[in-house]
mmCIF file of C-alpha atoms in Angstrom:
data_model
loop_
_atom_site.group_PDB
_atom_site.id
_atom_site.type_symbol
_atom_site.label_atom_id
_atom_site.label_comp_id
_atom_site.label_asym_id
_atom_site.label_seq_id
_atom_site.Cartn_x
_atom_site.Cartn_y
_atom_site.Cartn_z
ATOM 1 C CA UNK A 4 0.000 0.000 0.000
ATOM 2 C CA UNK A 5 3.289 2.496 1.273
ATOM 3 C CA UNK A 6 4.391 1.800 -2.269
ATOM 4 C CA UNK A 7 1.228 2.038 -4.516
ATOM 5 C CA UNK A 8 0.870 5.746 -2.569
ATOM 6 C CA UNK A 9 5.045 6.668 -2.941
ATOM 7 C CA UNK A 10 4.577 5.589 -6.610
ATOM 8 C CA UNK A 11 1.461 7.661 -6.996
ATOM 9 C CA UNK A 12 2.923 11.225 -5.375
ATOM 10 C CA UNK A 13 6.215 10.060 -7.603
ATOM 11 C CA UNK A 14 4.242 9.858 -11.015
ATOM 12 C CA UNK A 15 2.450 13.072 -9.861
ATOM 13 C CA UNK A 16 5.740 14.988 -8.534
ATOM 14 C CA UNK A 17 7.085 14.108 -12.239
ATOM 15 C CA UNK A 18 3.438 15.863 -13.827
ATOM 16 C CA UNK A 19 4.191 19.025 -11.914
ATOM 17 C CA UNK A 20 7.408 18.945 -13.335
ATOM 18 C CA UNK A 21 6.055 18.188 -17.147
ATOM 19 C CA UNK A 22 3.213 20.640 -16.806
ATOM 20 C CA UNK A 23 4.384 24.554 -15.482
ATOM 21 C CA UNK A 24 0.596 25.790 -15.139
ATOM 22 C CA UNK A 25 -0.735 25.026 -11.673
ATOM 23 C CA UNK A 26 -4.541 26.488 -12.133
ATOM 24 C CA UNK A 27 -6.833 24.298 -10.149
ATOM 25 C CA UNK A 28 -8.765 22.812 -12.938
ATOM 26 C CA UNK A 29 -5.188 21.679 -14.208
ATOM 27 C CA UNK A 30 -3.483 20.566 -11.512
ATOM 28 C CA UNK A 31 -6.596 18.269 -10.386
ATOM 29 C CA UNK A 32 -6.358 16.240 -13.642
ATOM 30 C CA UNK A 33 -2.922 15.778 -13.293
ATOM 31 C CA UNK A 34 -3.839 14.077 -9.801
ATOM 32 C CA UNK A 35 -6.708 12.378 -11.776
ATOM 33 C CA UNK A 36 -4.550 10.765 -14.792
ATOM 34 C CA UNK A 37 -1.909 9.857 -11.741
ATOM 35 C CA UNK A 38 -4.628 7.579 -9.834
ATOM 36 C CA UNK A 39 -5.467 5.750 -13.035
ATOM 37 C CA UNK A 40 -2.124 5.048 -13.933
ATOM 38 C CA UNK A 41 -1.526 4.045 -10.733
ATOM 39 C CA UNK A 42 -4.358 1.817 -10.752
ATOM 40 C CA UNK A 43 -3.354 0.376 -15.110
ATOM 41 C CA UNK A 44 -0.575 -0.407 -12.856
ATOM 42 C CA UNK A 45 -1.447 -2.605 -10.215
ATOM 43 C CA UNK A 46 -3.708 -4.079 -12.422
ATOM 44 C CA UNK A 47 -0.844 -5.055 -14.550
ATOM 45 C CA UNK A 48 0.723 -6.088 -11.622
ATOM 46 C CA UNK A 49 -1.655 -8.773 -10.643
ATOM 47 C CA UNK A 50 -2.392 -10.050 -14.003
ATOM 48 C CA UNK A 51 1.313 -10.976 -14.540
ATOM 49 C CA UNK A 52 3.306 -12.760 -11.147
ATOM 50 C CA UNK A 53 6.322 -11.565 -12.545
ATOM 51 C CA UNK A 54 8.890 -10.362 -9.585
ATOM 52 C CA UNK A 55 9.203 -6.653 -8.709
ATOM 53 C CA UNK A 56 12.670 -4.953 -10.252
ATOM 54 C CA UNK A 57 14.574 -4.008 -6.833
ATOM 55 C CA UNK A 58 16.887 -1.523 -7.691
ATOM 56 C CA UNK A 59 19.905 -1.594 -4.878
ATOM 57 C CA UNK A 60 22.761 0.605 -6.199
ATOM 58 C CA UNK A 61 25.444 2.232 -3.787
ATOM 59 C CA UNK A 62 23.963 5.727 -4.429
ATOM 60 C CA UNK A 63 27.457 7.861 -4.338
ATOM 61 C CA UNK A 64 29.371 4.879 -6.353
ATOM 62 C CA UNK A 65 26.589 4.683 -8.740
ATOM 63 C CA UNK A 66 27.443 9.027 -9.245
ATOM 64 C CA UNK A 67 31.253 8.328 -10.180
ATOM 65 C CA UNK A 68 30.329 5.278 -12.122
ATOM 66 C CA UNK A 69 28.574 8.121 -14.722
ATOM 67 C CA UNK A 70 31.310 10.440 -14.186
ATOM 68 C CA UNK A 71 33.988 7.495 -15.107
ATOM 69 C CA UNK A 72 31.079 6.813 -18.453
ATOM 70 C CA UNK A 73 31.135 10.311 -19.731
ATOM 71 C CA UNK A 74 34.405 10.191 -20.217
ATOM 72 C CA UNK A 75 34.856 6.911 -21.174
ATOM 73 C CA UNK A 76 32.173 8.015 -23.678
ATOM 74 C CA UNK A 77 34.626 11.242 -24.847
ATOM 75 C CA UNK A 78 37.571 8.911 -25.601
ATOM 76 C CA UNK A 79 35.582 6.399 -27.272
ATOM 77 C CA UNK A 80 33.591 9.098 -29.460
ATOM 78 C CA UNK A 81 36.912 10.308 -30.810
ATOM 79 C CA UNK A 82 38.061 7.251 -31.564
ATOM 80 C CA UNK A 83 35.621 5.948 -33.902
ATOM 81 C CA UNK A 84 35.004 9.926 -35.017
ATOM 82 C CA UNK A 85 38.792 9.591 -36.244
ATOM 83 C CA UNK A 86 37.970 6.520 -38.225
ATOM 84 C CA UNK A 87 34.925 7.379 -39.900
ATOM 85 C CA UNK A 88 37.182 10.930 -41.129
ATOM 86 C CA UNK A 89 39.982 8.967 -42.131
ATOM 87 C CA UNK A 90 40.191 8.314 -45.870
ATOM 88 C CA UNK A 91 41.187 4.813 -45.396
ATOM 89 C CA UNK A 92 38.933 3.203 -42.986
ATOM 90 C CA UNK A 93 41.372 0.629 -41.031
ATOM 91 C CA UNK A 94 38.485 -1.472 -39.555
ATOM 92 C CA UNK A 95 39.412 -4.281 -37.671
ATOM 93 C CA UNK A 96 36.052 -5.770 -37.051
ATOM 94 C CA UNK A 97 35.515 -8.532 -34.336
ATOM 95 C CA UNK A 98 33.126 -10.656 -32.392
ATOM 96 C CA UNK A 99 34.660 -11.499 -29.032
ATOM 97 C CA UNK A 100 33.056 -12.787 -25.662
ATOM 98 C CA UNK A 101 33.325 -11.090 -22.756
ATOM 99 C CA UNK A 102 32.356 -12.464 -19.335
ATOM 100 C CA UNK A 103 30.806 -10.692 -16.379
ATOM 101 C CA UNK A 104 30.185 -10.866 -12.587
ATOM 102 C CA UNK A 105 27.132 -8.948 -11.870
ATOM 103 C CA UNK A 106 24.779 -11.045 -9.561
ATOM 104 C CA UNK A 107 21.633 -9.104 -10.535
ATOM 105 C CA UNK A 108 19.405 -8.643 -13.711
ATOM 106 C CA UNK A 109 19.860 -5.103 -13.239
ATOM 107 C CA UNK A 110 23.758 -4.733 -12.919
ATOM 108 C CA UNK A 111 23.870 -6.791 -15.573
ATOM 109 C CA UNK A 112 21.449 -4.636 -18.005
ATOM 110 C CA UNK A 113 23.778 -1.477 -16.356
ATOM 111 C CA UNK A 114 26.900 -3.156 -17.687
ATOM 112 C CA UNK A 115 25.459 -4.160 -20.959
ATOM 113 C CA UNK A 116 24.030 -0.719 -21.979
ATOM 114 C CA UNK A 117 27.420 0.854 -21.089
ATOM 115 C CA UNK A 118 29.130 -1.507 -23.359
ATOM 116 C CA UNK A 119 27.120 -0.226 -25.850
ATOM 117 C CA UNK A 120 26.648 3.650 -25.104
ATOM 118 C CA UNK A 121 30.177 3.753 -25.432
ATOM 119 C CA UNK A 122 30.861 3.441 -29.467
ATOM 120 C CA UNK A 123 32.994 1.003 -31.291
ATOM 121 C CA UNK A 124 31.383 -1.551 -29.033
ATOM 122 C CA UNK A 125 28.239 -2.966 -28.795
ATOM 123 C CA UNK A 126 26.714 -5.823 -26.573
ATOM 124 C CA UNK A 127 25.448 -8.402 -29.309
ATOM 125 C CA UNK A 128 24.060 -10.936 -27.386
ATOM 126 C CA UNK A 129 23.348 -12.051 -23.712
ATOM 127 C CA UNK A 130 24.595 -15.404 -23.089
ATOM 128 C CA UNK A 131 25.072 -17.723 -19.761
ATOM 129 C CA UNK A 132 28.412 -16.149 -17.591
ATOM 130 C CA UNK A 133 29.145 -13.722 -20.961
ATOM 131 C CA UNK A 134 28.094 -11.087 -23.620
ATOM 132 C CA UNK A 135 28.781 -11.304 -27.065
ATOM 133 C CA UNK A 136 30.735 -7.976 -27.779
ATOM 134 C CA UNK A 137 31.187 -6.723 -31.501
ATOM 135 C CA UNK A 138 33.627 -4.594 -31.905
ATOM 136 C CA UNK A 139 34.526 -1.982 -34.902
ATOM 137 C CA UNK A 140 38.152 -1.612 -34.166
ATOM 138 C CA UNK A 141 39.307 -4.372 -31.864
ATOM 139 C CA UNK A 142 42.777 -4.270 -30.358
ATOM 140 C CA UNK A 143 44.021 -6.194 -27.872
ATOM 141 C CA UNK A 144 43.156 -3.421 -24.727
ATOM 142 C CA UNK A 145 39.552 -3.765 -25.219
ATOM 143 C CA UNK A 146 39.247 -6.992 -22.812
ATOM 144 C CA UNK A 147 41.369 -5.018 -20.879
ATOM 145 C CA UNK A 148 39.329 -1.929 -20.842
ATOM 146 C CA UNK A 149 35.788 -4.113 -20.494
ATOM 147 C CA UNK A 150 37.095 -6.170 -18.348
ATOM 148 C CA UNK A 151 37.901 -2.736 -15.630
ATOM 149 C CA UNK A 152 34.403 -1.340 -16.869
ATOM 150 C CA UNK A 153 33.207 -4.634 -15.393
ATOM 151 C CA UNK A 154 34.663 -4.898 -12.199
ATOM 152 C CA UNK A 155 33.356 -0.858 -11.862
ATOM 153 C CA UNK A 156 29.664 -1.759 -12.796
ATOM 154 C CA UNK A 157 30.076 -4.761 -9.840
ATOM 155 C CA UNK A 158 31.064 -2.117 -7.390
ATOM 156 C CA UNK A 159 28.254 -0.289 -7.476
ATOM 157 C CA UNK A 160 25.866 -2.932 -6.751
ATOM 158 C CA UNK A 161 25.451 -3.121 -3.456
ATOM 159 C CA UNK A 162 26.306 -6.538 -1.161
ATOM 160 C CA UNK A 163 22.994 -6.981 -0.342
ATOM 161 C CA UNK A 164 21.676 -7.444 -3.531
ATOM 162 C CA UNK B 29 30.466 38.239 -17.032
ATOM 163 C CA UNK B 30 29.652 35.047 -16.203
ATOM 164 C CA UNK B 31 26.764 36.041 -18.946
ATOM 165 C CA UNK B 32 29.316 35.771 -21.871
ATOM 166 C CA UNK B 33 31.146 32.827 -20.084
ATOM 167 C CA UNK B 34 27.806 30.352 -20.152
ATOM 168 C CA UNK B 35 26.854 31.774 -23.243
ATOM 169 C CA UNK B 36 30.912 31.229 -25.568
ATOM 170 C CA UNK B 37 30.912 27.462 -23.323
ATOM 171 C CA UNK B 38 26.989 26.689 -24.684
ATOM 172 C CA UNK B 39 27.871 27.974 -28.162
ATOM 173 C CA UNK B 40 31.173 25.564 -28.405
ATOM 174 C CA UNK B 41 28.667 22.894 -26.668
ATOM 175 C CA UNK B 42 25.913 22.984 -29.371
ATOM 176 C CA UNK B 43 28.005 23.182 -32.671
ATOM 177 C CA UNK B 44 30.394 20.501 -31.562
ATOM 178 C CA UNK B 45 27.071 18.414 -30.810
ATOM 179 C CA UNK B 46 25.460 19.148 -34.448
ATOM 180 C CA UNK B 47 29.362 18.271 -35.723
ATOM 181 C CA UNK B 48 28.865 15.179 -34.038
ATOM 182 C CA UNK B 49 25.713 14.307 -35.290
ATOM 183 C CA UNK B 50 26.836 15.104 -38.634
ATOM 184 C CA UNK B 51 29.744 13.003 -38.286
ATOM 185 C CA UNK B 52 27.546 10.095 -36.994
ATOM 186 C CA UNK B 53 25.091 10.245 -40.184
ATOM 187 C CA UNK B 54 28.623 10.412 -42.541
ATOM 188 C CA UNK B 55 29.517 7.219 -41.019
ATOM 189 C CA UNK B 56 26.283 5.811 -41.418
ATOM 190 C CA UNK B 57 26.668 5.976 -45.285
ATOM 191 C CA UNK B 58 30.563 5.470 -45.303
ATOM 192 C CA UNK B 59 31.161 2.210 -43.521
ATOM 193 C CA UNK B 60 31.080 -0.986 -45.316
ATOM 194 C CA UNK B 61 28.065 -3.307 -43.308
ATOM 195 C CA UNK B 62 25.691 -3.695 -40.910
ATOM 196 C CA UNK B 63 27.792 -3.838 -38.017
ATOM 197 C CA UNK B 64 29.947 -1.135 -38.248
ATOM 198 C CA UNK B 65 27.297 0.901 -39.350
ATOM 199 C CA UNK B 66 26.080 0.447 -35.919
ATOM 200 C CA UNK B 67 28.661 1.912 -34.225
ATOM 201 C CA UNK B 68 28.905 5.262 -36.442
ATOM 202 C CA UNK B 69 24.960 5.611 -35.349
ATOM 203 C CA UNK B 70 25.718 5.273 -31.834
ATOM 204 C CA UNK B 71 28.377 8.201 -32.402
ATOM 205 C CA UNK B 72 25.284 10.658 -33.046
ATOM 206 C CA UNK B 73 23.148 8.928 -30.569
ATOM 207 C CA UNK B 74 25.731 9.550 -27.874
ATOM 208 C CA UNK B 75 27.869 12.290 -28.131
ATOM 209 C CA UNK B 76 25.786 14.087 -30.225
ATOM 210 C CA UNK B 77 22.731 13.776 -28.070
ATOM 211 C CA UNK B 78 24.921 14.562 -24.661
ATOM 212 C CA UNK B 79 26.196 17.846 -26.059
ATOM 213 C CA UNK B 80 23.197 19.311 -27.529
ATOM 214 C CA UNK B 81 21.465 18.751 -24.317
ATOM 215 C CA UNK B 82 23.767 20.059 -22.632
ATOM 216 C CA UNK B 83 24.602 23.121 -24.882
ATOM 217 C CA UNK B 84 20.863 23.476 -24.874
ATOM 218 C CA UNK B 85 20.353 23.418 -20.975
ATOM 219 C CA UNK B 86 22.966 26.256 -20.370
ATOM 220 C CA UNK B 87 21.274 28.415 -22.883
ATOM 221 C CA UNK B 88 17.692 27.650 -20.635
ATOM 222 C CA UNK B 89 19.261 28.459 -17.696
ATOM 223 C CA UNK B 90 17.725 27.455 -14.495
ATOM 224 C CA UNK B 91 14.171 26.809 -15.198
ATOM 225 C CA UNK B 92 11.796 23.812 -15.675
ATOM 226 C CA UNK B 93 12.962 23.520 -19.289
ATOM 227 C CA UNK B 94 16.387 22.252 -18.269
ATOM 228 C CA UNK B 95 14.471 19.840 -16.038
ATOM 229 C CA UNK B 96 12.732 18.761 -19.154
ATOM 230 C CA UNK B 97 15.920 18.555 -21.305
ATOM 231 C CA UNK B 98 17.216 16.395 -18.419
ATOM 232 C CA UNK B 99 14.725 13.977 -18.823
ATOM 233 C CA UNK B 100 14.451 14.082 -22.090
ATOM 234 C CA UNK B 101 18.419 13.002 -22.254
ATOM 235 C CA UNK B 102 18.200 10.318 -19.342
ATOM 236 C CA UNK B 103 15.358 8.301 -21.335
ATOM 237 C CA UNK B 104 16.922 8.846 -24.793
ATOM 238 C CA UNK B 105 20.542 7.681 -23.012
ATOM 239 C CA UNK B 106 18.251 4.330 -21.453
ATOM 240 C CA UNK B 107 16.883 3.735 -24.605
ATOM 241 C CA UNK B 108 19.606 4.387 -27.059
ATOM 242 C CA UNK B 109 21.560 1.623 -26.318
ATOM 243 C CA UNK B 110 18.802 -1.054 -25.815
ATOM 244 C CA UNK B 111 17.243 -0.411 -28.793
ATOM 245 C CA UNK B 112 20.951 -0.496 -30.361
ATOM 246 C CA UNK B 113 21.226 -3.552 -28.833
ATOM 247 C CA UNK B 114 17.615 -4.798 -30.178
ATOM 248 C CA UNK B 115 18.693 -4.562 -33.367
ATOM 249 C CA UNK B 116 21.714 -6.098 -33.222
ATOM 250 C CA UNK B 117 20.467 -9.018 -31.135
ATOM 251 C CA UNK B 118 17.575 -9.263 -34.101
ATOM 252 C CA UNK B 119 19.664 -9.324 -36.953
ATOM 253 C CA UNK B 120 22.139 -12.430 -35.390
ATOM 254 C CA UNK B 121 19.543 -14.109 -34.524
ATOM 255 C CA UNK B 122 18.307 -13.948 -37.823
ATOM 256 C CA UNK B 123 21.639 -15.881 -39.082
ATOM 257 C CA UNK B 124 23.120 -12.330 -40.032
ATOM 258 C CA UNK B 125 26.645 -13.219 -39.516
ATOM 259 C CA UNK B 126 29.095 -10.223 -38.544
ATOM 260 C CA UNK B 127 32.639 -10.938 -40.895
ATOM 261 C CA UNK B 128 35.654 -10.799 -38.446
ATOM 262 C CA UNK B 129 38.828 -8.614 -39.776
ATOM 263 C CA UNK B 130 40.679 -9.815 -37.102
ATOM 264 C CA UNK B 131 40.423 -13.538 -37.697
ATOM 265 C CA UNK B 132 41.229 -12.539 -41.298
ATOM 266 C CA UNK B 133 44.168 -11.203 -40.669
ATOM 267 C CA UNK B 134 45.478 -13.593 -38.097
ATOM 268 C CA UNK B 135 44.699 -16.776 -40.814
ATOM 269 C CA UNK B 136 46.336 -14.439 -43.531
ATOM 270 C CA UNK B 137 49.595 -14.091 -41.139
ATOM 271 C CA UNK B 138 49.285 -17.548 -40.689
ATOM 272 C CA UNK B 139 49.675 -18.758 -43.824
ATOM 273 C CA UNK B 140 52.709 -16.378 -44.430
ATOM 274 C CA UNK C 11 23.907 28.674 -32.595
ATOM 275 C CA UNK C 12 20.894 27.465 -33.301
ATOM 276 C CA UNK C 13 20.371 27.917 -36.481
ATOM 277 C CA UNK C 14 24.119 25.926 -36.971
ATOM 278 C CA UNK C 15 22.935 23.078 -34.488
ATOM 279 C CA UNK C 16 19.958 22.900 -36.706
ATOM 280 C CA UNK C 17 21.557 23.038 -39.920
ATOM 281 C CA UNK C 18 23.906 20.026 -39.150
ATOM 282 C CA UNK C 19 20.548 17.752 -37.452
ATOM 283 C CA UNK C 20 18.786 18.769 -40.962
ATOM 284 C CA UNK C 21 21.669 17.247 -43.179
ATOM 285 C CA UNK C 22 22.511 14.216 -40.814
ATOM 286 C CA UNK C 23 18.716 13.110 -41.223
ATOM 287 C CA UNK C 24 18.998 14.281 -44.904
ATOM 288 C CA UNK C 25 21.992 11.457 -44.941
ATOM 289 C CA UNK C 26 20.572 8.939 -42.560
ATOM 290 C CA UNK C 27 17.172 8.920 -44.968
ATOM 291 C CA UNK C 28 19.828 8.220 -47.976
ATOM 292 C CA UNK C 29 20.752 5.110 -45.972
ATOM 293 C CA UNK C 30 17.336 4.163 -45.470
ATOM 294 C CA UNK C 31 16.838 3.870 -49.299
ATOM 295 C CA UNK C 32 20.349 2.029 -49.979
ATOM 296 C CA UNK C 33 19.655 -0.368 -47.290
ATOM 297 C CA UNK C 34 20.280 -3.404 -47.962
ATOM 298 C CA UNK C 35 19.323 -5.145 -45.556
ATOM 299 C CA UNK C 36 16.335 -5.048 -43.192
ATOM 300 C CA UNK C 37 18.367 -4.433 -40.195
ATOM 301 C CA UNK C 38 20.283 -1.385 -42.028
ATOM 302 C CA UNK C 39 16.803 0.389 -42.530
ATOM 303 C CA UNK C 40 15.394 -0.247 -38.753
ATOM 304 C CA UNK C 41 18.693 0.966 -37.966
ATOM 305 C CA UNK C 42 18.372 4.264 -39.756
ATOM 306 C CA UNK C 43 14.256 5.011 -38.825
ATOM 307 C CA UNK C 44 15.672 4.581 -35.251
ATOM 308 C CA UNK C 45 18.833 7.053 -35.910
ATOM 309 C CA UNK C 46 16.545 9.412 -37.661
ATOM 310 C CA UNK C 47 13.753 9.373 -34.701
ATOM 311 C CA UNK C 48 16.573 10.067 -32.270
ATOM 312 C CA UNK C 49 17.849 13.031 -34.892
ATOM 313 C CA UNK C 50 14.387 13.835 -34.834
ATOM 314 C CA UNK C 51 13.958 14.300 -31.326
ATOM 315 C CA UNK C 52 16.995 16.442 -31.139
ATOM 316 C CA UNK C 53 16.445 18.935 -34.115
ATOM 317 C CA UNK C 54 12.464 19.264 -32.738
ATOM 318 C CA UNK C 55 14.241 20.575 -29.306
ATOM 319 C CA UNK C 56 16.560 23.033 -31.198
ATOM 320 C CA UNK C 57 13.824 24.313 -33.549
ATOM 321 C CA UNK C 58 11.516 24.959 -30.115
ATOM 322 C CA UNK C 59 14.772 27.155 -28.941
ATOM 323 C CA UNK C 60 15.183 28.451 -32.127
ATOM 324 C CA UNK C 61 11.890 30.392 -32.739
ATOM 325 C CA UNK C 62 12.050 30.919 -28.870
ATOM 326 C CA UNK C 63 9.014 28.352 -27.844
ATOM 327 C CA UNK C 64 10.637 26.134 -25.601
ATOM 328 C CA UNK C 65 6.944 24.369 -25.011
ATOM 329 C CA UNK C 66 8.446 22.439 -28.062
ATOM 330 C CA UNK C 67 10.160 19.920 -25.903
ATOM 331 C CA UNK C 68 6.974 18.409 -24.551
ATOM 332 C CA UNK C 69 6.654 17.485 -28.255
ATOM 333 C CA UNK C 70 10.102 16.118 -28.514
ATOM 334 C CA UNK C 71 9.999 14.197 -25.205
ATOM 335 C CA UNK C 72 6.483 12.469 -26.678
ATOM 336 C CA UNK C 73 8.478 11.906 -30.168
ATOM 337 C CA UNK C 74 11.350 9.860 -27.897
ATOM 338 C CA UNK C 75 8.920 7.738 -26.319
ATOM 339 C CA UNK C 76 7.239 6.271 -29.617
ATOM 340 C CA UNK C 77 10.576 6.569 -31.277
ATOM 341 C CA UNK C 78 11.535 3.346 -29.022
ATOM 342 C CA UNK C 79 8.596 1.682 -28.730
ATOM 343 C CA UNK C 80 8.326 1.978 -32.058
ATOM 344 C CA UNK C 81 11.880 0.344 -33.152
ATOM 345 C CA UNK C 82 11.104 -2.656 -30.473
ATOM 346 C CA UNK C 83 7.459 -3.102 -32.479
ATOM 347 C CA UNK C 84 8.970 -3.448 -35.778
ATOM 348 C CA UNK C 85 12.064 -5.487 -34.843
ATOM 349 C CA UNK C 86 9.382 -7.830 -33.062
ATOM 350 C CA UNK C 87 6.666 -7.842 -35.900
ATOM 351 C CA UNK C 88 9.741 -9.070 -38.465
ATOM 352 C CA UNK C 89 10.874 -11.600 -35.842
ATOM 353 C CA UNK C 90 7.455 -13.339 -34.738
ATOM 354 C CA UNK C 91 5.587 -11.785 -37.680
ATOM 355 C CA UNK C 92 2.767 -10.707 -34.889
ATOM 356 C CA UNK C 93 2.664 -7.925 -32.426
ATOM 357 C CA UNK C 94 0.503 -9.983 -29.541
ATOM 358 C CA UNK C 95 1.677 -12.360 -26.650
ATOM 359 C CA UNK C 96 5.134 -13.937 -27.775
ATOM 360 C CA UNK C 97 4.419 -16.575 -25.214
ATOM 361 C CA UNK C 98 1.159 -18.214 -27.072
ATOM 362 C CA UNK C 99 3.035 -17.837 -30.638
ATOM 363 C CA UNK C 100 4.320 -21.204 -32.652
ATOM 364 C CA UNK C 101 8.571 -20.350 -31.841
ATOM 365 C CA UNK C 102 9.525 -19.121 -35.277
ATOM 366 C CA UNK C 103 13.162 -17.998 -34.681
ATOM 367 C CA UNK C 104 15.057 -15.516 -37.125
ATOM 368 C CA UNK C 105 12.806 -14.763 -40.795
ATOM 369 C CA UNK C 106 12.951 -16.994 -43.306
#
């Protein structure tokens, strides 16, 4: 019940944000279309049993895990900007397997969407104990590098998870 | 001051973001297949995206347009990849077979 | 600035939409619609600050929601050939 109401004032918190114009009229349908997607949502809930998403993070780790990305991000931008402005594309394409450690669904989906925010690699395909990792120009400190992104994407979930 | 500060830093922000873009939709049509095409899309979709809405956000100042810029940035950066990945996923699955340069070269050195 | 920033989205979608034609392949064209809905999200933003109506971004934000639900529809309508419950489908892996 704590949650239904937390999710409720969270989806309506978010609509005051969206909206700007607090007039009465306004600002009670915003609480209206907040109850019925509250309630679409528990409905949902008990027509599928599928298990809630916890989401455990170490909240300050979690902060310099995105400060790390962005500019893991920069230097990987460059990198693939330099080879699609080079006349002579040196592409050294290659499918490779990389294995990870993260216990839950959602350090695992956190580690897989870095992999592929940051260009020249992309997470292919999920399989049991590894992704398969494409890469656009593969050299040999890429495990290296995925392999540290890894062990920073297990930090941040916490040990209770 | 601080005026012409935000506004030179959100002017260098925005036109290296539409460079980025650009550069992203140039390797789109330059590189040879599928798979490395994905990675010159996810050039636009990342960089790109980050510095426009960033560029853009200094130029809104603080109001409830940056918040909206925010948002609009943290579901594009959650979806980006995933749909990346969706269609990358789809087309292996599909028996769409990525060719590896690497292996290439190492059987070419090989035979040497 | 702007009108630069703008610019550059306009010919990046002009070039992404050439890709979309060339193809070949079916996974080259989803890739480009879902490149050119992110472009297109991006150059609605800069036109809203542009002619100075920031109220454009509510449009934009709305464009980047069906932009992705949109990709996952089509990549799973060419995979199961059906939008509805995967789970009651005959398993028809990969297209033919």
């Amino acid at each position: 019940m704590l949650r239904t109401i937390l999710t409720a004032l969270t989806l309506f918190a978010l609509w005051l944000l969206m909206s700007g114009i607090y007039k009465p009229l306004i600002v009670w349908m915003g609480v209206g279309s907040s109850v019925i997607a509250v309630y679409v949502v528990r409905r949902m809930d008990n027509a599928a049993d599928t298990e809630r998403l916890a989401v455990r993070l170490r909240p300050l780790t979690t902060i310099g895990y995105w400060f790390w990305l962005l500019i893991e991000i920069a230097k990987a931008n460059w990198a693939v900007t330099k080879l699609i402005l080079s006349p002579k594309m040196n592409l050294n394409r290659h499918l490779f397997k990389v294995p990870y450690t993260q216990k839950t669904d959602l350090g695992q989906t956190i580690f897989a969407n870095s992999i592929t925010l940051t260009p020249g690699t992309i997470s292919v395909e999920v399989e049991e104990g590894d992704f398969l990792v494409h890469a656009v120009s593969y050299s040999g400190d890429d495990m290296d590098a995925l392999s540290d992104m890894d062990r920073r994407v297990a930090a941040i979930e916490s040990a209770g998870a | 001051m601080m005026g012409l500060i935000v506004e030179i830093l959100s002017w260098i922000l925005i036109v290296s973001g539409g460079a980025f873009t650009l550069i992203g939709a140039i390797g789109t049509l330059r590189f040879p297949d599928f798979w490395s095409r994905l990675h010159a899309a996810s050039v636009s979709e990342s960089a790109g995206m980050i510095l426009l809405i960033f560029g853009m956000c200094l130029q809104a100042g603080p109001t409830l347009i940056t918040v909206k810029l925010l948002i609009i940035g943290a579901f594009i950066i959650i979806t980006g990849p995933t749909s990346t990945h969706a269609v990358a996923s789809a087309a292996l699955t599909s028996g769409e077979t990525p060719e590896s340069d690497e292996d290439t070269r190492k059987s070419q050195e090989g035979k040497s | 600035m702007f009108l630069v920033a703008a610019i550059a989205l306009f010919i990046s979608m002009a070039l992404v939409l050439v890709r979309l034609y060339a193809g070949p392949t079916l996974y080259d064209r989803v890739l480009a619609v879902n490149s050119f809905g992110t472009l297109t999200v991006l150059f609605i933003a800069v036109l809203g600050f542009l002619n100075g109506r920031p109220d454009f971004l509510d449009i934009a934000l709305l464009y980047a929601l069906i932009n992705f639900v949109g990709t996952i529809a089509i990549l799973k309508f060419f995979r199961y050939r059906a939008l509805g419950d995967v789970s009651q489908m005959p398993d028809t892996k990969g297209r033919k």
